[in-house]
Amino acid sequence: MFKKIYPVLFVSLLFCVVIYAENREISSFNWHNPAKCSRNVINNRIAGTKGYTRLPAAMKKRVSTQVWNLSQNSAGLSISFKTNSNKIIVRYQVDKPYSMPHMPGTGVSGIDLYIKDLKNMWVFASGKYTFEDTIVYKFENIDQRQGLKNFKLYLPLYNTVKWLEIGVPDTCNFSFVVRNSKKPVIVLGTSIVQGACASRPGMAWTAIVERALDIHVINLGFSGFGQLQKSIINMIAETDAELFILDCMPNMLPTRIDTKITRKRIVNAVKRIRRVRKNTPVILTEHPGFTDQIINKKHNNLVYQINHVLNDAYVTLKKLGFKNIYVLSAKQINLDINSTVDGIHPSDYGMILYAEAYKKIIRNILYEDK
Amino acid sequence: MFKKIYPVLFVSLLFCVVIYAENREISSFNWHNPAKCSRNVINNRIAGTKGYTRLPAAMKKRVSTQVWNLSQNSAGLSISFKTNSNKIIVRYQVDKPYSMPHMPGTGVSGIDLYIKDLKNMWVFASGKYTFEDTIVYKFENIDQRQGLKNFKLYLPLYNTVKWLEIGVPDTCNFSFVVRNSKKPVIVLGTSIVQGACASRPGMAWTAIVERALDIHVINLGFSGFGQLQKSIINMIAETDAELFILDCMPNMLPTRIDTKITRKRIVNAVKRIRRVRKNTPVILTEHPGFTDQIINKKHNNLVYQINHVLNDAYVTLKKLGFKNIYVLSAKQINLDINSTVDGIHPSDYGMILYAEAYKKIIRNILYEDK
C-alpha cells in the first residue's frame, strides 16, 4: 500500500516544486507596459493614435467599420527598449483567432524580437512561444557580453493587442527607447502591406525595409480595404513624411471598383497630398500580378487592366506638372510562382522580393542625390 | 403582414436556388479516388507502402510509436493526373488539427496543385480553399487551350489523409498517370525534411528539388525523430535509389543524443547502405545552424559540436575506403537570419535556400560526368 503511495507523493511533491519555481521566476520579474509609459514608446503610429492601433480616434467616423476594425490590428507597430538581461519574457492577449488558414499564428498573432549586434545589424532572436489564453514568448541565452543591448519588438500583424508586458529579472536594467524624430515613410495598402502572409511580424516587407534602411515605416495596410479612401489620404497628407507609398491596386481590381473610379482616386490622391506636401515623393505601386496568370486568363486580364489604369493616371499626373511621382512596377517587384502562399499573398520569400524592390526604389528616391 | 413575409420568402427561395445550384454542380462531377485505383498512382512511396502513408506495414513493429505515427503523414506524396477540365475540385479529410502555431493550415493540412505549361515548366495553380470538416480546394479558370493537361497534386505535409477525391465535370476526361520507373532519391530527415514550415506542400524543399530536377524524391522526414535509426536505414538500403540523403543532425544534437552514439550511427548507416548498394551516392548533411547563433552561445556550441561529429564520421568513412560519400555543409545551405520562422525551421524563403543547395550538389553528383 505505502509502496504505491510513495511514488504518487513524490511526483506530487515534484510537481509542487516545479510550480513554485515557475511562480518564483515570474514573481522575480519586473514587468514593463509600453502602453502605460508616460512618453510615446510605440513606434510607427500616425500622430494622435493611441495604444496598439493605427488610426487616431477622430478617424472612426470617417472610415468604414471594416477599415476601423482593421486599424485596431497592430501591423507595423514596434517597441524599442534596452536591457542587460539575457532573458526576456513577453506576455500579452489578443482578441481574435490566432491564425488564418494561409498564415500561421506566429504571423497573425505572434511577436518578433530583434537585437542589434556589435556591427549594428539587427539579429532575429528566436523565442519559445505558447499560444494559450495569454500568449507568452520566452527569449533565453541572449549573449549580453557582446554588448547587445538594443532590442526591437514587433507586434502582431493581423490581431489586436489587448494588453502587453515585457518582463526581465528584477536584478536587470530595463528602459524603453523613445523614437527619434526622423520623418516616416507612410505606406497605404492592402493585405500584402498589412503583412499577409509573413510567417512572423519582422518578415512583413515594411519591417524588412525599415530594418534595412534604418527608417521609420508607418504601416497602413488594411486587408481587403486598401482603396485610396479620401478620408485616409487627407489624414496621411497631414504628416510630414519622407515619402508616401500608395500600394492599393490588389484591392481595386475592376471586379470590385470601376476602373474610371480607380483612375480618379489615384489622380485625386496625389492632388490631395500635393495640396499639403509640395515636394514629398509619392510611389504608385502596380498590382504585383497573380502567380497563375500564365494559366488563368481571367487573372491575366484583371492585372493588365488595373496596371494600365495606374500608369494612365501616372501619365496624367505628369502632364499636370506633378513632380516626384514614381511607379513601382510588377516587373520590379518580380514575384515568381514560388513566392506566394495562394497565388497573391507573398510568403516570406515573396516578402523578401517585395522588400528588395522597395529598398531599391526608396534608396534611389531618397538618397541618390545625397 | 404580407409585405413582411414576401422578403423572407424571397430570401428563402434564393437560398434554396443557391443550395440546389451548388448540389447540382457537385452531382455533375465525376470523383476519382487515387487510393482505390488498381494501379499505383501515389508517387514517392517506399515499396510495399499502402495509402497516403510513408512506411510499409511491416515497419510498424520495427520503429517507435512516434516514427510510425509520423509516417502516416503524407509529406512528399503526390498524385499525377491528366484532364482537359478547366475546373478541378479536390476534397478530403484529415485526422489531426489543421495547423501548428508556426505553420499554416495550407502547409500542415493543405494540398497544392501544379500544372505543366507549354514550356514543360510546372506552374503553381492557386485554388480557393475551405477548411471545414471536409477540406475542399477549388481550382477554376484553368486555361486548357494552351494544351495544359498534366497535373501534379501534392498532399499535406503534417497531417494524415483519411480519404481524398479529385473531381472534374462529368463532361471532361480524367486519368491518373502511373509513375515512371526512374529510381528515386531517398531523403531521411527531420521536421525540416518533412516540410516545416513551408506555407504549402509544394514549397517543401524536397518538392522544389523534385520539380526542378525532374526526379522522384521519397520524403522520409520524421519531425523530431529523424535519428538514423537502424531499422529505417536497413529498409531504405533495400531500395534501388539514385541517391541517399541523410539529413538528421537537427534531431541529434548533444542535448538529445550522446555525440559518440551519433558518430557511430552515421558510420554504421553508411556501412549498412554499402552492404546492399555498392556505389549509390550518399549525402551527409550538416546541421544548418540556428539563426540566432551570433547572440546565443549555447546554440553556437551545439551546432559546432554536431557538425564536428558529422565531419569526423565522414573522414572515418573515407579512410575506410568508402566512395561516393559527400557532405552538404551549413555554409552551402546558407540560411540567413530572415530564412526561418523560429530560428531553425525554414520559411518558404529558407526552403528555397535549402533547395538551391540540394539542386547544386545533386546535379554535381548525378550529372557531372554525364
PDB file of C-alpha atoms in Angstrom, chain A residues 99-106 114-115 117 122-126 129 131 140-143 145-146 148 199-200 203 211 291-292 294-298 337-338 340-343 347-349 352, chain B residues 99-106 114-115 117 122-126 129 131 140-143 145-146 148 199-200 203 211 291-292 294-298 337-338 340-343 347-349 352:
ATOM      1  CA  SER A  99      -4.232  32.186 -37.130  1.00  0.00           C
ATOM      2  CA  MET A 100      -5.707  32.139 -40.624  1.00  0.00           C
ATOM      3  CA  PRO A 101      -5.696  29.078 -42.917  1.00  0.00           C
ATOM      4  CA  HIS A 102      -2.840  30.503 -45.003  1.00  0.00           C
ATOM      5  CA  MET A 103      -0.967  32.430 -42.291  1.00  0.00           C
ATOM      6  CA  PRO A 104       0.380  30.903 -39.080  1.00  0.00           C
ATOM      7  CA  GLY A 105      -0.291  32.089 -35.535  1.00  0.00           C
ATOM      8  CA  THR A 106       3.271  33.407 -35.309  1.00  0.00           C
ATOM      9  CA  TYR A 114      15.301  41.675 -32.883  1.00  0.00           C
ATOM     10  CA  ILE A 115      18.602  42.579 -31.249  1.00  0.00           C
ATOM     11  CA  ASP A 117      24.648  43.128 -32.679  1.00  0.00           C
ATOM     12  CA  TRP A 122      19.578  43.578 -36.456  1.00  0.00           C
ATOM     13  CA  VAL A 123      19.653  39.892 -35.461  1.00  0.00           C
ATOM     14  CA  PHE A 124      16.457  37.874 -35.130  1.00  0.00           C
ATOM     15  CA  ALA A 125      16.131  36.381 -31.631  1.00  0.00           C
ATOM     16  CA  SER A 126      14.041  33.229 -31.738  1.00  0.00           C
ATOM     17  CA  TYR A 129       6.176  30.523 -27.517  1.00  0.00           C
ATOM     18  CA  PHE A 131      -0.356  30.268 -27.633  1.00  0.00           C
ATOM     19  CA  GLU A 140      16.757  32.981 -23.340  1.00  0.00           C
ATOM     20  CA  ASN A 141      20.535  32.708 -23.600  1.00  0.00           C
ATOM     21  CA  ILE A 142      20.905  36.184 -25.053  1.00  0.00           C
ATOM     22  CA  ASP A 143      24.621  36.814 -25.020  1.00  0.00           C
ATOM     23  CA  ARG A 145      28.762  40.003 -23.107  1.00  0.00           C
ATOM     24  CA  GLN A 146      28.962  41.215 -26.671  1.00  0.00           C
ATOM     25  CA  LEU A 148      24.000  43.641 -27.132  1.00  0.00           C
ATOM     26  CA  SER A 199       5.421  33.866 -41.053  1.00  0.00           C
ATOM     27  CA  ARG A 200       6.194  36.437 -38.356  1.00  0.00           C
ATOM     28  CA  MET A 203       9.091  39.455 -42.140  1.00  0.00           C
ATOM     29  CA  ARG A 211      15.487  47.492 -40.656  1.00  0.00           C
ATOM     30  CA  THR A 291       1.265  33.836 -59.914  1.00  0.00           C
ATOM     31  CA  ASP A 292      -1.097  31.710 -62.018  1.00  0.00           C
ATOM     32  CA  ILE A 294       0.116  32.063 -67.344  1.00  0.00           C
ATOM     33  CA  ILE A 295      -2.705  29.518 -66.989  1.00  0.00           C
ATOM     34  CA  ASN A 296      -5.528  31.824 -65.884  1.00  0.00           C
ATOM     35  CA  LYS A 297      -6.706  34.330 -68.489  1.00  0.00           C
ATOM     36  CA  LYS A 298      -9.179  35.983 -66.108  1.00  0.00           C
ATOM     37  CA  ILE A 337       5.491  31.216 -58.908  1.00  0.00           C
ATOM     38  CA  ASN A 338       7.238  30.163 -55.676  1.00  0.00           C
ATOM     39  CA  THR A 340       3.096  33.329 -52.693  1.00  0.00           C
ATOM     40  CA  VAL A 341       1.047  31.045 -50.498  1.00  0.00           C
ATOM     41  CA  ASP A 342      -2.131  31.285 -52.588  1.00  0.00           C
ATOM     42  CA  GLY A 343      -1.253  32.965 -55.858  1.00  0.00           C
ATOM     43  CA  SER A 347       5.199  34.074 -48.315  1.00  0.00           C
ATOM     44  CA  ASP A 348       8.386  35.171 -46.530  1.00  0.00           C
ATOM     45  CA  TYR A 349      10.158  34.618 -49.835  1.00  0.00           C
ATOM     46  CA  ILE A 352      11.869  39.463 -49.423  1.00  0.00           C
TER      47      ILE A 352
ATOM     48  CA  SER B  99      -2.337  23.938 -38.356  1.00  0.00           C
ATOM     49  CA  MET B 100       0.570  24.470 -35.950  1.00  0.00           C
ATOM     50  CA  PRO B 101       1.409  27.824 -34.323  1.00  0.00           C
ATOM     51  CA  HIS B 102       4.326  28.383 -36.704  1.00  0.00           C
ATOM     52  CA  MET B 103       2.946  26.624 -39.818  1.00  0.00           C
ATOM     53  CA  PRO B 104      -0.334  27.498 -41.527  1.00  0.00           C
ATOM     54  CA  GLY B 105      -3.177  25.101 -42.344  1.00  0.00           C
ATOM     55  CA  THR B 106      -2.266  25.323 -46.033  1.00  0.00           C
ATOM     56  CA  TYR B 114       0.815  22.235 -60.179  1.00  0.00           C
ATOM     57  CA  ILE B 115       0.241  22.269 -63.930  1.00  0.00           C
ATOM     58  CA  ASP B 117       2.750  24.649 -69.121  1.00  0.00           C
ATOM     59  CA  TRP B 122       5.492  23.409 -63.547  1.00  0.00           C
ATOM     60  CA  VAL B 123       3.138  26.315 -62.777  1.00  0.00           C
ATOM     61  CA  PHE B 124       1.515  26.685 -59.375  1.00  0.00           C
ATOM     62  CA  ALA B 125      -2.300  26.735 -59.654  1.00  0.00           C
ATOM     63  CA  SER B 126      -3.796  28.652 -56.763  1.00  0.00           C
ATOM     64  CA  TYR B 129      -9.982  26.532 -50.093  1.00  0.00           C
ATOM     65  CA  PHE B 131     -11.050  24.187 -44.083  1.00  0.00           C
ATOM     66  CA  GLU B 140     -11.043  27.359 -61.655  1.00  0.00           C
ATOM     67  CA  ASN B 141     -10.289  29.183 -64.901  1.00  0.00           C
ATOM     68  CA  ILE B 142      -7.530  26.771 -65.868  1.00  0.00           C
ATOM     69  CA  ASP B 143      -6.700  27.695 -69.430  1.00  0.00           C
ATOM     70  CA  ARG B 145      -6.470  26.000 -74.726  1.00  0.00           C
ATOM     71  CA  GLN B 146      -2.726  26.167 -74.211  1.00  0.00           C
ATOM     72  CA  LEU B 148      -2.169  22.220 -70.352  1.00  0.00           C
ATOM     73  CA  SER B 199       3.456  27.563 -46.395  1.00  0.00           C
ATOM     74  CA  ARG B 200       2.151  24.805 -48.688  1.00  0.00           C
ATOM     75  CA  MET B 203       7.253  24.552 -51.103  1.00  0.00           C
ATOM     76  CA  ARG B 211      10.179  19.713 -59.810  1.00  0.00           C
ATOM     77  CA  THR B 291      19.778  31.773 -36.985  1.00  0.00           C
ATOM     78  CA  ASP B 292      20.448  33.326 -33.572  1.00  0.00           C
ATOM     79  CA  ILE B 294      25.608  35.152 -33.154  1.00  0.00           C
ATOM     80  CA  ILE B 295      23.810  36.106 -29.944  1.00  0.00           C
ATOM     81  CA  ASN B 296      23.266  32.646 -28.431  1.00  0.00           C
ATOM     82  CA  LYS B 297      26.435  30.830 -27.374  1.00  0.00           C
ATOM     83  CA  LYS B 298      24.546  27.685 -26.367  1.00  0.00           C
ATOM     84  CA  ILE B 337      18.503  35.423 -40.289  1.00  0.00           C
ATOM     85  CA  ASN B 338      15.453  36.027 -42.495  1.00  0.00           C
ATOM     86  CA  THR B 340      13.357  30.711 -40.634  1.00  0.00           C
ATOM     87  CA  VAL B 341      10.133  31.189 -38.735  1.00  0.00           C
ATOM     88  CA  ASP B 342      11.597  30.341 -35.320  1.00  0.00           C
ATOM     89  CA  GLY B 343      15.366  30.270 -35.659  1.00  0.00           C
ATOM     90  CA  SER B 347      10.046  29.548 -44.090  1.00  0.00           C
ATOM     91  CA  ASP B 348       9.389  29.316 -47.835  1.00  0.00           C
ATOM     92  CA  TYR B 349      12.439  31.531 -48.270  1.00  0.00           C
ATOM     93  CA  ILE B 352      14.281  27.914 -51.431  1.00  0.00           C
TER      94      ILE B 352
END
